[in-house]
Structure formats: C-alpha cells, structure tokens
Tab-separated table of C-alpha atoms and ligand atoms in Angstrom:
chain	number	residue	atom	x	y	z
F	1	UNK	CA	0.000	0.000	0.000
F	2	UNK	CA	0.956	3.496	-0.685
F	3	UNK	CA	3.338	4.637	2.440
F	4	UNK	CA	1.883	7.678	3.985
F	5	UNK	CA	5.126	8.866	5.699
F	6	UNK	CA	6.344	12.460	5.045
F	7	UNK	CA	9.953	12.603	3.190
F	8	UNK	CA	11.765	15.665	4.058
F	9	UNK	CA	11.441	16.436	0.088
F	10	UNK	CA	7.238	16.678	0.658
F	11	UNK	CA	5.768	19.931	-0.026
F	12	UNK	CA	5.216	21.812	3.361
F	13	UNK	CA	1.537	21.022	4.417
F	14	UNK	CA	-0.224	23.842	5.241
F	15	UNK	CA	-3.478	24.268	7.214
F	16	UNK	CA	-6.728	25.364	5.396
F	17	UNK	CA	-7.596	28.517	7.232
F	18	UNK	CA	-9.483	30.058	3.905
F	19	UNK	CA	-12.816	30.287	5.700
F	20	UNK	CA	-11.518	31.019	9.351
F	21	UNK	CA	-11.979	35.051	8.770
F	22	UNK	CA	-15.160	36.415	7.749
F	23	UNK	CA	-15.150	36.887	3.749
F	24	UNK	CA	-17.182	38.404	0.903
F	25	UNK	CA	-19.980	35.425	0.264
F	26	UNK	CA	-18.139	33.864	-3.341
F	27	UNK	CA	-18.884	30.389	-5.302
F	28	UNK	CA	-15.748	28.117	-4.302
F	29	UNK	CA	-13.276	27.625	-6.866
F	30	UNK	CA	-10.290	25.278	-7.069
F	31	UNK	CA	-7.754	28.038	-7.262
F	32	UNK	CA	-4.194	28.103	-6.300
F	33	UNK	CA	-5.537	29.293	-2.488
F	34	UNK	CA	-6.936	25.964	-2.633
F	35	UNK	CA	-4.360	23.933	-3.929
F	36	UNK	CA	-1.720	25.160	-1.362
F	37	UNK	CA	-3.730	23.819	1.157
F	38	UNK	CA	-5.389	20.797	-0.571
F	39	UNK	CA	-4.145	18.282	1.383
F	40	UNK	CA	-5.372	19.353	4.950
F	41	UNK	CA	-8.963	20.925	3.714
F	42	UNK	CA	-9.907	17.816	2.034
F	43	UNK	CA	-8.394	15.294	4.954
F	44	UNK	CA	-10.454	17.533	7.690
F	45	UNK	CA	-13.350	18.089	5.775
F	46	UNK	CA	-14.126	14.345	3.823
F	47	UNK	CA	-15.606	11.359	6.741
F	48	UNK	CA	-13.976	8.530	5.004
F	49	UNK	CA	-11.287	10.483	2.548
F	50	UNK	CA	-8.333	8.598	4.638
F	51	UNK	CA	-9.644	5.123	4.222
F	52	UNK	CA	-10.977	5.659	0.520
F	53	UNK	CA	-7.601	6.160	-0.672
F	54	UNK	CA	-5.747	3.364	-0.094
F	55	UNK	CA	-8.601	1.182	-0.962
F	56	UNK	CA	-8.358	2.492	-4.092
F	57	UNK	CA	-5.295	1.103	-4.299
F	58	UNK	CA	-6.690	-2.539	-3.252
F	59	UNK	CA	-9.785	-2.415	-5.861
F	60	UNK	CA	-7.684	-0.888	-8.759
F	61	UNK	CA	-5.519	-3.971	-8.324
F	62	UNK	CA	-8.622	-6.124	-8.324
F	63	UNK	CA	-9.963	-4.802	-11.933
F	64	UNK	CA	-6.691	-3.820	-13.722
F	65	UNK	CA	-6.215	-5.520	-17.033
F	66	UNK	CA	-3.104	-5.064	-18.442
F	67	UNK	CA	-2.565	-2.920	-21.677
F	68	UNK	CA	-5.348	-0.631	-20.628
F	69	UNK	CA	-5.764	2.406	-19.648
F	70	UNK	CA	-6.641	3.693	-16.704
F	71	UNK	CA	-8.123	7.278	-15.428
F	72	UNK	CA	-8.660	9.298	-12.035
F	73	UNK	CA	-10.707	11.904	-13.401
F	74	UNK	CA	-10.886	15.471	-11.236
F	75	UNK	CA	-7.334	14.207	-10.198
F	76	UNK	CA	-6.470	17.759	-7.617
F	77	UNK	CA	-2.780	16.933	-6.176
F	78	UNK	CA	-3.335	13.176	-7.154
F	79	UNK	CA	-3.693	11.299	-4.375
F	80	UNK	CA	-6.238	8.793	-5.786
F	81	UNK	CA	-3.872	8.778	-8.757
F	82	UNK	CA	-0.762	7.468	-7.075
F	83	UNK	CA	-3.050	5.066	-5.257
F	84	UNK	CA	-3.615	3.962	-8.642
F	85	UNK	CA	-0.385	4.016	-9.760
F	86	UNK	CA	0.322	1.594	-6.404
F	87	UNK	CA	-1.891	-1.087	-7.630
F	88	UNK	CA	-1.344	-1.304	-11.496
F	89	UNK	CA	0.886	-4.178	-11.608
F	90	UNK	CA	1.586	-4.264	-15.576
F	91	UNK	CA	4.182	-1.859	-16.890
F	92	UNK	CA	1.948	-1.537	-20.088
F	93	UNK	CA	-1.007	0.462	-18.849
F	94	UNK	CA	-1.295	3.629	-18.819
F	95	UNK	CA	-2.503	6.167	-16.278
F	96	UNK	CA	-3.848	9.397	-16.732
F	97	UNK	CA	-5.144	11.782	-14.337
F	98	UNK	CA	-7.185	14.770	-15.447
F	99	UNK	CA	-8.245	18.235	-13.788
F	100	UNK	CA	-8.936	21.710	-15.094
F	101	UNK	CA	-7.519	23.584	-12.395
F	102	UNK	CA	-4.042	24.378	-13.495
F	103	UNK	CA	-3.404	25.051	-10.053
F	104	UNK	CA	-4.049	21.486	-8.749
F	105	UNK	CA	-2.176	19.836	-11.952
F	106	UNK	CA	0.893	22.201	-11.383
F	107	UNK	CA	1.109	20.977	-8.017
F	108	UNK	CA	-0.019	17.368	-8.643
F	109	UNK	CA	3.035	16.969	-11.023
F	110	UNK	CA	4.882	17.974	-8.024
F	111	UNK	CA	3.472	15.155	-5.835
F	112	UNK	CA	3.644	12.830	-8.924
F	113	UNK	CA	7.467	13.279	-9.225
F	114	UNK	CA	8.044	12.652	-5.434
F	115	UNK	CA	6.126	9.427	-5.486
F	116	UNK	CA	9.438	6.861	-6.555
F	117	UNK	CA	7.565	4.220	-8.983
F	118	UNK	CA	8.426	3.211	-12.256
F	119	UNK	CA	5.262	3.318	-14.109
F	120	UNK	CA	4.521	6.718	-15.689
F	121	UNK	CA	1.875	9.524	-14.667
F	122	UNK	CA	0.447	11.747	-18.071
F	123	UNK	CA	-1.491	14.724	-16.625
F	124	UNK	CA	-3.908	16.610	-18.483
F	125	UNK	CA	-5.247	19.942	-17.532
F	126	UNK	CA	-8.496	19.407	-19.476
F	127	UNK	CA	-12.520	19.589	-18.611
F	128	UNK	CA	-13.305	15.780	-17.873
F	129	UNK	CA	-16.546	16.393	-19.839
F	130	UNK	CA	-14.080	16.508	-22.947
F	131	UNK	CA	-11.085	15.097	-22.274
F	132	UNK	CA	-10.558	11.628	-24.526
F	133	UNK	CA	-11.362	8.036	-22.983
F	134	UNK	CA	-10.629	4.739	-24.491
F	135	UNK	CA	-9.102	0.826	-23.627
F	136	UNK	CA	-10.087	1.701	-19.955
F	137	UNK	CA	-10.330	-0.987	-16.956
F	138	UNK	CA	-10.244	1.378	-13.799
F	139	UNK	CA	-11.597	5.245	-13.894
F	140	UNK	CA	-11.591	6.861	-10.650
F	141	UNK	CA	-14.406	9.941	-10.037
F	142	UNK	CA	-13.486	10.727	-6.230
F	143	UNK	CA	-15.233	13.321	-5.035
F	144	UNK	CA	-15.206	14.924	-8.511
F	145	UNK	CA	-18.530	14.194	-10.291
F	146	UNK	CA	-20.232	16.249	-7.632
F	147	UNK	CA	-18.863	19.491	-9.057
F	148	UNK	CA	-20.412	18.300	-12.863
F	149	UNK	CA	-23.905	20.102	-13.357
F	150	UNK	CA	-26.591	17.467	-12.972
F	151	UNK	CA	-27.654	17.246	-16.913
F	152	UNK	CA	-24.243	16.977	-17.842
F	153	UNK	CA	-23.596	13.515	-15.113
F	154	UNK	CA	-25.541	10.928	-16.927
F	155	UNK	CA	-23.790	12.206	-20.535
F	156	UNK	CA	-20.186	11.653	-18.762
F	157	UNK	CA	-20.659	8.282	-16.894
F	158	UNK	CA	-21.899	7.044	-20.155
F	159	UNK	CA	-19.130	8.071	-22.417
F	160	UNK	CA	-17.228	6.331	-19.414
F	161	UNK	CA	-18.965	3.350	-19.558
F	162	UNK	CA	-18.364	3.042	-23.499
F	163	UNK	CA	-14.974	3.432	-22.884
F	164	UNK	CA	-14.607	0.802	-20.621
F	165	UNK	CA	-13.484	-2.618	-21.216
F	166	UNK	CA	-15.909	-5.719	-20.300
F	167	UNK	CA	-15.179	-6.769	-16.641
F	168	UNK	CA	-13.543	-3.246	-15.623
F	169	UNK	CA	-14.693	-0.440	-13.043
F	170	UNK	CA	-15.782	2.904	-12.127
F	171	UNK	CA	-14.787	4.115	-8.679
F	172	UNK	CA	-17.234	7.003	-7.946
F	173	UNK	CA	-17.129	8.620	-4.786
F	174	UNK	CA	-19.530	11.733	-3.598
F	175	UNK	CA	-21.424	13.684	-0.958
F	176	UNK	CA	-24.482	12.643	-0.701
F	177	UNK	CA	-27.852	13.629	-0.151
F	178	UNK	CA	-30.836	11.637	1.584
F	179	UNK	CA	-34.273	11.367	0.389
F	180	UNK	CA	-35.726	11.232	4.168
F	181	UNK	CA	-35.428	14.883	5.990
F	182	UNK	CA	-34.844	13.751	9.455
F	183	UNK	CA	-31.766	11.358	7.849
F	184	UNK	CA	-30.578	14.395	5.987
F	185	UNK	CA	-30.511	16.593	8.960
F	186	UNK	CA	-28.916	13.866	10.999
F	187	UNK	CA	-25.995	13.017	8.580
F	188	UNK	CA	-25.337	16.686	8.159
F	189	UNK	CA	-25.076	17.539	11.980
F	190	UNK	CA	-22.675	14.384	12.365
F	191	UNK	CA	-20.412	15.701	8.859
F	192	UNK	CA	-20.226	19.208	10.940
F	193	UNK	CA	-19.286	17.352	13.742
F	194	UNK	CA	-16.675	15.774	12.401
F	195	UNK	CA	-15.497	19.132	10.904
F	196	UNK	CA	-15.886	20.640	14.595
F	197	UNK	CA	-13.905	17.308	15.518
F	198	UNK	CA	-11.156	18.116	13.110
F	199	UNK	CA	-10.645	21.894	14.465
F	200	UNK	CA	-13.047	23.893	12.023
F	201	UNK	CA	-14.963	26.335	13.895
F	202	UNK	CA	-18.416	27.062	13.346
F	203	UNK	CA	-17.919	30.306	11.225
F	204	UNK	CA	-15.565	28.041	8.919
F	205	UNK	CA	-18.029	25.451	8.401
F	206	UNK	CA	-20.664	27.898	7.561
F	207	UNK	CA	-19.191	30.094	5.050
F	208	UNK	CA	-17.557	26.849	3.743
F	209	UNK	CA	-21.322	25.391	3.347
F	210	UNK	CA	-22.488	29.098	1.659
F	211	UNK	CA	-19.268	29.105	-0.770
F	212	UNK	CA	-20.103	25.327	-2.085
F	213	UNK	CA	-23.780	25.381	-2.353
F	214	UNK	CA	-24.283	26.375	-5.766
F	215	UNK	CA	-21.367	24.345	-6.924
F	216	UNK	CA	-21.041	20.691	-5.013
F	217	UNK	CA	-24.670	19.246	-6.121
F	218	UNK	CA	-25.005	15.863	-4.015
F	219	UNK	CA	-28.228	13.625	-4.982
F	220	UNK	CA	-29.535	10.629	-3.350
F	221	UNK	CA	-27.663	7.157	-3.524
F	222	UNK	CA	-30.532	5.951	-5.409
F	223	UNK	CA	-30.177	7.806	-8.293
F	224	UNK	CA	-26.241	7.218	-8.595
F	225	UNK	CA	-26.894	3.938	-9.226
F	226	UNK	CA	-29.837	4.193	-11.148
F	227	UNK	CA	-27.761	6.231	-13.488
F	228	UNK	CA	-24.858	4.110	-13.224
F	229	UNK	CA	-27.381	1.515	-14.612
F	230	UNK	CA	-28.665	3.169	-17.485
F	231	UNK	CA	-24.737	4.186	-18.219
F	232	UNK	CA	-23.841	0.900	-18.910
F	233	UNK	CA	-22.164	-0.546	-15.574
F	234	UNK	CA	-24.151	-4.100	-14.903
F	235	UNK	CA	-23.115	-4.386	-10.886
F	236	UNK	CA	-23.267	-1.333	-8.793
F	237	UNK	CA	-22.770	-1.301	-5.294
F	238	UNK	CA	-21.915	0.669	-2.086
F	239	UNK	CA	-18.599	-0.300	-0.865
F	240	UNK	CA	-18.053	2.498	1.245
F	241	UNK	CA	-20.242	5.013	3.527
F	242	UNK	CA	-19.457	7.472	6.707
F	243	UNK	CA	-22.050	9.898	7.521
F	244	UNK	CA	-23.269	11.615	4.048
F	245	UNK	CA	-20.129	10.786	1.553
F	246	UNK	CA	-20.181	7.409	-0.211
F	247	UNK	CA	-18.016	5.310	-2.313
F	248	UNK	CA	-19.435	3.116	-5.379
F	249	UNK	CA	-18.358	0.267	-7.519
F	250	UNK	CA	-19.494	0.022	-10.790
F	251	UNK	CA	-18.366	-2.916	-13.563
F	252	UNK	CA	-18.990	-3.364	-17.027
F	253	UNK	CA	-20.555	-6.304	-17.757
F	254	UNK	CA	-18.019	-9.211	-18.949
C	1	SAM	C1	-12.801	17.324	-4.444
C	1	SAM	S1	-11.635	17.483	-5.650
C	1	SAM	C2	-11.164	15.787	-6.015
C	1	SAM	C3	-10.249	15.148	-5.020
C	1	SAM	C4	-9.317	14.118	-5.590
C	1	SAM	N1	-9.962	13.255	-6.541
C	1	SAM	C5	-8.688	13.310	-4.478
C	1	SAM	O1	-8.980	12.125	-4.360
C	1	SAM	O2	-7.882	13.878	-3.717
C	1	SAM	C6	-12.472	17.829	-7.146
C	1	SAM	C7	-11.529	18.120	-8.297
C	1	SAM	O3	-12.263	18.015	-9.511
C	1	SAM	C8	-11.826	19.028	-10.388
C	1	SAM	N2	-12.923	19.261	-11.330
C	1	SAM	C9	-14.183	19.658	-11.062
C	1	SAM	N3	-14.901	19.731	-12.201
C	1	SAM	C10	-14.057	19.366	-13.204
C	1	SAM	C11	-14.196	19.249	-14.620
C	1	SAM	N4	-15.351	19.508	-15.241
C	1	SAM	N5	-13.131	18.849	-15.343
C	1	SAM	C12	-11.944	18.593	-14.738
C	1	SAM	N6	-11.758	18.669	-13.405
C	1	SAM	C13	-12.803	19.058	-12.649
C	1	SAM	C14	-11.504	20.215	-9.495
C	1	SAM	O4	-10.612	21.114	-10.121
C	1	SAM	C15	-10.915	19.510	-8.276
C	1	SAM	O5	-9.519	19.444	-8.351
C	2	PRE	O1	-19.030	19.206	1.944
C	2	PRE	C1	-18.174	19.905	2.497
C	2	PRE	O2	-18.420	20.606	3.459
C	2	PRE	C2	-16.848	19.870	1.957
C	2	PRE	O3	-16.020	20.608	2.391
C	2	PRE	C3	-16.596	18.869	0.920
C	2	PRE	C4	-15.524	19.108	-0.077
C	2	PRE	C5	-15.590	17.998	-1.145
C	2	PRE	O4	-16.260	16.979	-0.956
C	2	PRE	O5	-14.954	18.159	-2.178
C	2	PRE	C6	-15.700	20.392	-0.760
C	2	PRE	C7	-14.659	21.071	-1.261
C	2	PRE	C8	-13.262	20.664	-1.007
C	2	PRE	O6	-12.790	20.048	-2.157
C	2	PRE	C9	-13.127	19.672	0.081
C	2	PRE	C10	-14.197	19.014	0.556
C-alpha cells in the first residue's frame, strides 16, 4: 500500500484557514488558495477520505487488465492517482489523471514526481466532460462528479462506460444527499461534527457550506446507481459510507 510517511522532500503542508476570517460570500473555486492547502482541507473536511484512498489502491488492483488504460478523473494533487499508480501491476497500462484547475495539476506533477515508482503519470489539464477516454479498466471519479452540473452527469458516466473494457470499473465517490429529511438533517449535523472534531470552527463550516452550495450538487444514492445503470455498468454497489459521503463500484458487464 501506498506509504503515507512524510519525506523531508514533501511539499510543506499547510493548514486550510481560507474560511476562518469572515469573507465576501463567493462560489468556491479550485484556485491556487486551494491547492496550497489541498491536502489538509480535504483530509479535515471528507468522513472517510483517509480510508478511501488506499482502498483504491486494493480495488484498482482487483480490476486492472493489463494494456489498458486507466483514469482518475478530477485528479487535484493526485492522491487517488498514485493510489492507482500503487496497484497497477503491468508496466503496459497507462494512467492518466485529469483536472482543469491548473493550479491542482501544477502541483499534482509535483506530488507525482516525489512518489518513486516506475510506471509513468500523463497529466492533463483538461474539462473531464471533454477530455478523450478509451481501452479503460479502472476510472476513478473521487469526489469529482459532484462538481459536474446534474444534466451533464448521466452524458459523462456514459461516455465512461463506453470506454470501458468488459469486466472493468468505475470508482465514484460523492457527498451525498438523503431522500428522508430527518436522515438528511442527521448526517449533516454528524459531517459538521466531524469538521468541529477536526478543528473547524463554526464560522468556517458555515461560510464553507455558503461558498459550495451552488457548486457541489449531491443527490440521493438511489439515483447514482440508477444512473450508473442506465450508463452501462451491470453491478453497482456501495462499498463504502461514513455519515453523508459514499463510495461506489461500478463494472462493465463481462
Ligand atoms: C474534491 S476534488 C477531487 C479530489 C481528488 N480526486 C482526491 O482524491 O484527492 C475535485 C476536483 O475536480 C476538479 N474538477 C471539477 N470539475 C471538473 C471538470 N469539469 N473537469 C476537470 N476537473 C474538474 C476540481 O478542479 C478539483 O480538483
Ligand atoms: O461538503 C463539504 O463541506 C466539503 O467541504 C466537501 C468538499 C468535497 O467533498 O470536495 C468540498 C470542497 C473541497 O474540495 C473539500 C471538501
């Protein structure tokens, strides 16, 4: 599994403080403010981020087939990626993380260069809802489709789907939403809790919830894998929940 010690050649890790001062009310953006503190905001503020990881790892090793290629798409500083990268185990695949924040890929190729394996890394700062899929057998989506407009989600996991090789997977992660209020209300007092938990005080976590609103739109469990469904993906399952963020296997029929 990937080794999660610090070399003294890491990038300093810095502590998200972007929404500890009181700010002008803005859509959140995955600028370079962002990326400098990547790391720590998404650790503190994702139940579940530090276990998804390296099981992405374990499942990518799972599906794998070799002379594919596969894709973490919405890559940020890469950490799915090199989990990726960690359990391809054929020297002829190919694996390709996207993002359109030039930000998160400058820094990513950073993190990529650090991480001592042999197989290579291509990054490509592109729009996922463009960028070119084909001969896949794993595609990460963690924490990414989220941020994809609703009408544009179904368009995306199909042209994923297509791409994808018979027997090989889509790891999707997301926030979600729940179709029962009192659940809803429940899992999002126990996310701010764990926020609280991980030193975010109360005026961070609320101008945090204002800046994403607009932009991270969760829906119901249900309709993930309905859609995965109608995409193309033949199993779909939960492998992963804590609180109101999820993680879902989907594989292409064989
Ligand atoms: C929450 S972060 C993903 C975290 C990352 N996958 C990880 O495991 O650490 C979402 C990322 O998706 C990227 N993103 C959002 N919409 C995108 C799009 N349409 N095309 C490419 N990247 C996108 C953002 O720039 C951001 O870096
Ligand atoms: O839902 C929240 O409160 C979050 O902060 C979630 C979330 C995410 O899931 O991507 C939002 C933006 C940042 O990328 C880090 C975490």
């Amino acid at each position: 599994m990937t080794d999660a010690k610090q070399s003294p050649k890491q990038p300093k890790q810095l502590t998200d403080r972007l929404f500890a001062t009181e700010r002008k009310p803005e859509d959140f953006r995955f600028d370079a403010s962002v990326a400098r503190v990547f790391p720590d905001m998404i650790r503190r503020s994702v139940p579940g981020y530090t276990t998804v990881i390296p099981m992405i790892e374990v499942i990518t090793e799972q599906y794998v087939q070799p002379g594919t290629n596969c894709y973490d798409l919405g890559c940020s500083l890469g950490a799915a990626t090199l989990a990726m990268r960690h359990g391809i185990h054929h020297d002829d695949c190919q694996l390709i993380g996207v993002d359109n924040s030039g930000a998160m890929i400058e820094r990513c190729r950073h993190y990529v260069a650090l991480d001592d394996h042999p197989l290579p890394v291509t990054l490509r700062c592109e729009d996922i809802l463009d960028t070119e899929l084909s001969d896949a057998s794993v595609t990460t989506l963690n924490y990414t489709l989220q941020f994809v407009p609703p009408e544009k989600r179904e368009s995306l996991l199909r042209r994923i789907a297509d791409a994808t090789r018979p027997g090989g997977a889509l790891i999707l992660s997301e926030k979600v939403r729940f179709e029962s209020e009192q659940e809803q209300e429940i899992q999002t007092r126990l996310h701010h809790e764990f926020k609280r938990a991980n030193g975010y005080s109360d005026l961070e976590i609320s101008q945090k919830r204002a800046a994403i609103e607009q932009v991270l739109i969760p829906e119901t469990l249900d309709t993930h894998k309905q859609r995965l469904l109608t995409a193309g993906f033949s199993e779909v399952f939960l492998w992963y929940q804590c609180f109101n963020f999820v993680s879902i296997l989907a594989i292409k029929p064989k």
